[in-house]
Amino acid sequence: MASEMQDVRPSPRVGLGCARAGPGRAGPDLHVYPRPVRRAGWGAVGSVTLVVWWLTRSVEGEDDYLTAWVLSGAVLGLPGLALTWWSGSHVAKEDRRVWRLWFVGYGITVLGCAALLTLSTLDRDWARGVWLASVVLSIVAFGAGNTLIMRSRAGHRATAPDVLDLASLGVAVVAPVALAVGDTVVSADEAWFVLSWSAISVALVHGVAVAAVLVARIRPEDRELAWLGVVLGVAVLVEAAGQVEVGVSGFQVGAGPVVAWHALACGIGVGFVLHAMRRPSAGLDRLPPQGQVRRTNVVSLLVLAAVLVLVVEAVWWRDRPWVLLGATLSTAALLVLSSLRHLLVARETARLYGLVERAAAERRQLLADVLSHVDADRHRVATRLHQQAMSSYSAMASFVAALEMAPASPPAAALAVAAAQARTDLAEQVDTLRDVLTMVAPPSTDGPQRLVAPLRAYVDSLYHDGCRPDLEIAVADDVVPDWTTEVVALRIAQAAIANAHRHAECDTISVRVETQGRALVVEVEDDGLGFDPAVTTAGSGIATMRLLAGCIQGDVEVASEPGSGTRVRAVLGSDPPSARPDLRVIPGEG
């Protein structure tokens, strides 16, 4: 459809069963028919078209024309019918119904042509009736197949807007032409022939539009067959216009060239079948829901142009009452179709963005689960390290107790045994700790992103899809905190951001992390409402930040003024570690 013409980036992924060709190597041929068969088919099309043009260049009269037209089409039409059935059995499973419907439409057309030729000698009216019935049935079969394949490449889009687009396009193209040539078509001596091909022309407008939809919807590497569909539709549409002209002239004017063009159109149909693919083309399903939103609609521009043409025709042929009536009805139909189309597209867009919101909620939940899992892992590792520290303490306590229980002048053997036991226990604890560190070590170091990513994820989890402040995070390149300091810094920053979310009503939150000597400095500042520290007592959030900072000899300062925002500054690890006890063995007094 013209409404499909938008900036759609092709997916970088290779389709099912398709491999990219390396340098100097051709990729696999995914056509149902091998390349030599396709080349031979196109060669036959060109040869047959030239022969038909030479043999039928002087054809005149209804009987001679119909005979030449049916026989020239049968030369390529009957093989094309067999190839269509074979293709329908070897294409992807999801496309087989489409090819079966095309085969049915193709077969009905062949039967109608055969009946038109054979029954004319028996009962001309009966032959014409069978032909008209075959036209109607083939239009239904081809239209169903075209609509089905267009629907299969539509992704999450609704069907109704596509139907209305096709209807609007049909009215916009057919109505002005019908008003211009309607008198000539209806009053033709061979009205049965002219009207049947007029109906075929209307159906072909639908077919060309569907092929254009597929060209726009599928990725570029899959568009070969869709472009052939456009060429085939245009070729048959030109033939239909020629057939109408031949019928109006009583099968006298241009009959020979139309027969040759008919052979060419049949040949293009054979070429279309020969290029059938074993795998389905990738449609809009390859894009996310927001990529499937209809952004442009060229059909609306065509409708506006058609309305202008209808107005000009109504003024030009104002002496023909039926032209004025037809122009009025056509304009009203276009207005109603366009209005309904815009209403349905609005509903479709809301539904597509609902899918986007649902996916965003799922991603947020997944991110929250990941962060929770990371926190749980940190807690488990900390618990394990605590257990190892307690085990080491127990081993040392056992060693000291053994010394205390030994005589005042213990023999060297007793000391050796106790020392060996303590050394063994400590060695086991060291090995276990090394294994734990190996298991929890990250695959690579991502520098400041270790702090940036969790903070951004935390802000996302707080504000969801609501109006959120701008988040500015600056982490100095030399910030490489140890595990404990990193956890405390993250928790303090998250607590400050949570306070800003609950109370500040700010437009910007700024987070800065840098080093100051041996200390790590974390500053969180917002431009929100602020408060007066002299009047407002510190809440649980500030108390939590100070408690966390105190765990690693740090401190938290909060500066704020009403209307000037709030700044939280945490200095972590500023004080030197306290002196550790010196454990020595003191010989007992004897």
Tab-separated table of N, CA and C in Angstrom, residues 429-493:
chain	number	residue	atom	x	y	z
A	429	GLN	N	41.000	-22.500	54.751
A	429	GLN	CA	40.149	-21.320	54.635
A	429	GLN	C	40.612	-20.420	53.480
A	430	VAL	N	41.936	-20.266	53.322
A	430	VAL	CA	42.460	-19.448	52.219
A	430	VAL	C	42.061	-20.040	50.871
A	431	ASP	N	42.190	-21.358	50.744
A	431	ASP	CA	41.802	-22.011	49.482
A	431	ASP	C	40.310	-21.812	49.198
A	432	THR	N	39.503	-21.951	50.243
A	432	THR	CA	38.060	-21.763	50.049
A	432	THR	C	37.742	-20.338	49.632
A	433	LEU	N	38.380	-19.352	50.282
A	433	LEU	CA	38.164	-17.951	49.906
A	433	LEU	C	38.599	-17.684	48.477
A	434	ARG	N	39.727	-18.283	48.067
A	434	ARG	CA	40.189	-18.100	46.689
A	434	ARG	C	39.169	-18.657	45.701
A	435	ASP	N	38.583	-19.802	46.026
A	435	ASP	CA	37.558	-20.382	45.146
A	435	ASP	C	36.332	-19.476	45.067
A	436	VAL	N	35.936	-18.912	46.222
A	436	VAL	CA	34.781	-18.010	46.214
A	436	VAL	C	35.049	-16.798	45.347
A	437	LEU	N	36.237	-16.201	45.480
A	437	LEU	CA	36.578	-15.024	44.674
A	437	LEU	C	36.625	-15.360	43.191
A	438	THR	N	37.093	-16.542	42.860
A	438	THR	CA	37.133	-16.953	41.456
A	438	THR	C	35.732	-17.090	40.883
A	439	MET	N	34.824	-17.640	41.681
A	439	MET	CA	33.458	-17.862	41.192
A	439	MET	C	32.690	-16.558	41.018
A	440	VAL	N	32.927	-15.578	41.887
A	440	VAL	CA	32.152	-14.345	41.822
A	440	VAL	C	32.842	-13.258	41.021
A	441	ALA	N	34.035	-13.512	40.515
A	441	ALA	CA	34.754	-12.490	39.749
A	441	ALA	C	34.029	-12.216	38.438
A	442	PRO	N	33.831	-10.946	38.053
A	442	PRO	CA	33.176	-10.637	36.779
A	442	PRO	C	34.073	-10.999	35.610
A	443	PRO	N	33.467	-11.260	34.412
A	443	PRO	CA	34.279	-11.622	33.251
A	443	PRO	C	35.159	-10.501	32.758
A	444	SER	N	34.781	-9.244	33.019
A	444	SER	CA	35.580	-8.111	32.565
A	444	SER	C	35.276	-6.921	33.463
A	445	THR	N	36.133	-5.918	33.413
A	445	THR	CA	35.947	-4.712	34.210
A	445	THR	C	35.392	-3.620	33.308
A	446	ASP	N	34.249	-3.051	33.731
A	446	ASP	CA	33.630	-2.023	32.903
A	446	ASP	C	33.792	-0.637	33.505
A	447	GLY	N	34.706	-0.450	34.435
A	447	GLY	CA	35.052	0.875	34.932
A	447	GLY	C	33.876	1.582	35.571
A	448	PRO	N	33.726	2.875	35.270
A	448	PRO	CA	32.662	3.657	35.902
A	448	PRO	C	31.262	3.122	35.643
A	449	GLN	N	31.061	2.339	34.588
A	449	GLN	CA	29.737	1.797	34.311
A	449	GLN	C	29.236	0.895	35.427
A	450	ARG	N	30.148	0.408	36.257
A	450	ARG	CA	29.718	-0.404	37.390
A	450	ARG	C	28.829	0.407	38.328
A	451	LEU	N	29.003	1.717	38.359
A	451	LEU	CA	28.170	2.578	39.182
A	451	LEU	C	27.061	3.240	38.369
A	452	VAL	N	27.328	3.570	37.110
A	452	VAL	CA	26.358	4.299	36.292
A	452	VAL	C	25.136	3.442	35.980
A	453	ALA	N	25.365	2.225	35.500
A	453	ALA	CA	24.244	1.388	35.069
A	453	ALA	C	23.256	1.100	36.199
A	454	PRO	N	23.693	0.694	37.406
A	454	PRO	CA	22.711	0.451	38.469
A	454	PRO	C	21.912	1.693	38.850
A	455	LEU	N	22.557	2.875	38.836
A	455	LEU	CA	21.837	4.093	39.195
A	455	LEU	C	20.778	4.443	38.161
A	456	ARG	N	21.112	4.319	36.886
A	456	ARG	CA	20.114	4.588	35.847
A	456	ARG	C	18.962	3.592	35.931
A	457	ALA	N	19.285	2.333	36.185
A	457	ALA	CA	18.236	1.329	36.323
A	457	ALA	C	17.351	1.630	37.528
A	458	TYR	N	17.950	2.139	38.603
A	458	TYR	CA	17.168	2.454	39.793
A	458	TYR	C	16.206	3.611	39.521
A	459	VAL	N	16.669	4.627	38.824
A	459	VAL	CA	15.792	5.748	38.473
A	459	VAL	C	14.651	5.268	37.588
A	460	ASP	N	14.956	4.401	36.645
A	460	ASP	CA	13.913	3.859	35.773
A	460	ASP	C	12.868	3.100	36.572
A	461	SER	N	13.316	2.341	37.573
A	461	SER	CA	12.375	1.575	38.390
A	461	SER	C	11.525	2.486	39.275
A	462	LEU	N	12.030	3.671	39.635
A	462	LEU	CA	11.256	4.603	40.461
A	462	LEU	C	10.186	5.335	39.657
A	463	TYR	N	10.564	5.834	38.476
A	463	TYR	CA	9.665	6.707	37.725
A	463	TYR	C	8.847	5.975	36.673
A	464	HIS	N	9.247	4.759	36.284
A	464	HIS	CA	8.523	3.986	35.261
A	464	HIS	C	8.366	4.845	33.997
A	465	ASP	N	7.134	4.950	33.483
A	465	ASP	CA	6.898	5.728	32.261
A	465	ASP	C	6.426	7.147	32.569
A	466	GLY	N	6.422	7.527	33.850
A	466	GLY	CA	5.968	8.863	34.204
A	466	GLY	C	6.992	9.928	33.875
A	467	CYS	N	6.630	11.155	34.177
A	467	CYS	CA	7.543	12.281	33.939
A	467	CYS	C	8.718	12.152	34.889
A	468	ARG	N	9.885	12.061	34.348
A	468	ARG	CA	11.071	11.858	35.168
A	468	ARG	C	12.053	13.002	34.979
A	469	PRO	N	12.861	13.284	36.014
A	469	PRO	CA	13.864	14.351	35.863
A	469	PRO	C	15.027	13.890	34.998
A	470	ASP	N	15.766	14.860	34.510
A	470	ASP	CA	16.991	14.528	33.785
A	470	ASP	C	18.025	14.003	34.781
A	471	LEU	N	18.656	12.905	34.431
A	471	LEU	CA	19.651	12.288	35.310
A	471	LEU	C	21.035	12.502	34.717
A	472	GLU	N	21.898	13.163	35.488
A	472	GLU	CA	23.273	13.398	35.078
A	472	GLU	C	24.198	12.648	36.031
A	473	ILE	N	25.000	11.733	35.505
A	473	ILE	CA	25.909	10.925	36.318
A	473	ILE	C	27.321	11.133	35.800
A	474	ALA	N	28.199	11.534	36.666
A	474	ALA	CA	29.610	11.736	36.314
A	474	ALA	C	30.456	10.948	37.301
A	475	VAL	N	31.215	10.002	36.784
A	475	VAL	CA	32.091	9.174	37.615
A	475	VAL	C	33.515	9.380	37.114
A	476	ALA	N	34.405	9.777	38.004
A	476	ALA	CA	35.799	10.011	37.625
A	476	ALA	C	36.451	8.712	37.160
A	477	ASP	N	37.386	8.859	36.218
A	477	ASP	CA	38.036	7.671	35.656
A	477	ASP	C	38.873	6.920	36.677
A	478	ASP	N	39.348	7.619	37.719
A	478	ASP	CA	40.220	6.960	38.688
A	478	ASP	C	39.444	6.321	39.837
A	479	VAL	N	38.123	6.291	39.714
A	479	VAL	CA	37.306	5.680	40.765
A	479	VAL	C	37.286	4.166	40.555
A	480	VAL	N	37.977	3.460	41.411
A	480	VAL	CA	37.977	1.995	41.387
A	480	VAL	C	37.788	1.522	42.828
A	481	PRO	N	36.589	1.631	43.368
A	481	PRO	CA	36.384	1.311	44.775
A	481	PRO	C	36.427	-0.190	45.025
A	482	ASP	N	36.732	-0.524	46.266
A	482	ASP	CA	36.626	-1.930	46.639
A	482	ASP	C	35.156	-2.294	46.761
A	483	TRP	N	34.954	-3.563	46.972
A	483	TRP	CA	33.582	-4.070	46.934
A	483	TRP	C	32.706	-3.389	47.983
A	484	THR	N	33.177	-3.335	49.227
A	484	THR	CA	32.374	-2.771	50.304
A	484	THR	C	32.060	-1.300	50.045
A	485	THR	N	33.075	-0.548	49.647
A	485	THR	CA	32.865	0.874	49.385
A	485	THR	C	31.891	1.087	48.227
A	486	GLU	N	31.998	0.250	47.197
A	486	GLU	CA	31.079	0.372	46.057
A	486	GLU	C	29.633	0.140	46.482
A	487	VAL	N	29.406	-0.884	47.295
A	487	VAL	CA	28.043	-1.181	47.741
A	487	VAL	C	27.496	-0.030	48.570
A	488	VAL	N	28.299	0.481	49.514
A	488	VAL	CA	27.840	1.588	50.353
A	488	VAL	C	27.570	2.833	49.500
A	489	ALA	N	28.460	3.139	48.539
A	489	ALA	CA	28.261	4.305	47.674
A	489	ALA	C	26.961	4.185	46.883
A	490	LEU	N	26.689	2.995	46.338
A	490	LEU	CA	25.452	2.789	45.594
A	490	LEU	C	24.235	2.969	46.484
A	491	ARG	N	24.275	2.408	47.688
A	491	ARG	CA	23.115	2.504	48.570
A	491	ARG	C	22.867	3.953	48.998
A	492	ILE	N	23.923	4.700	49.271
A	492	ILE	CA	23.752	6.104	49.653
A	492	ILE	C	23.167	6.898	48.480
A	493	ALA	N	23.713	6.695	47.274
A	493	ALA	CA	23.192	7.412	46.096
A	493	ALA	C	21.730	7.043	45.837
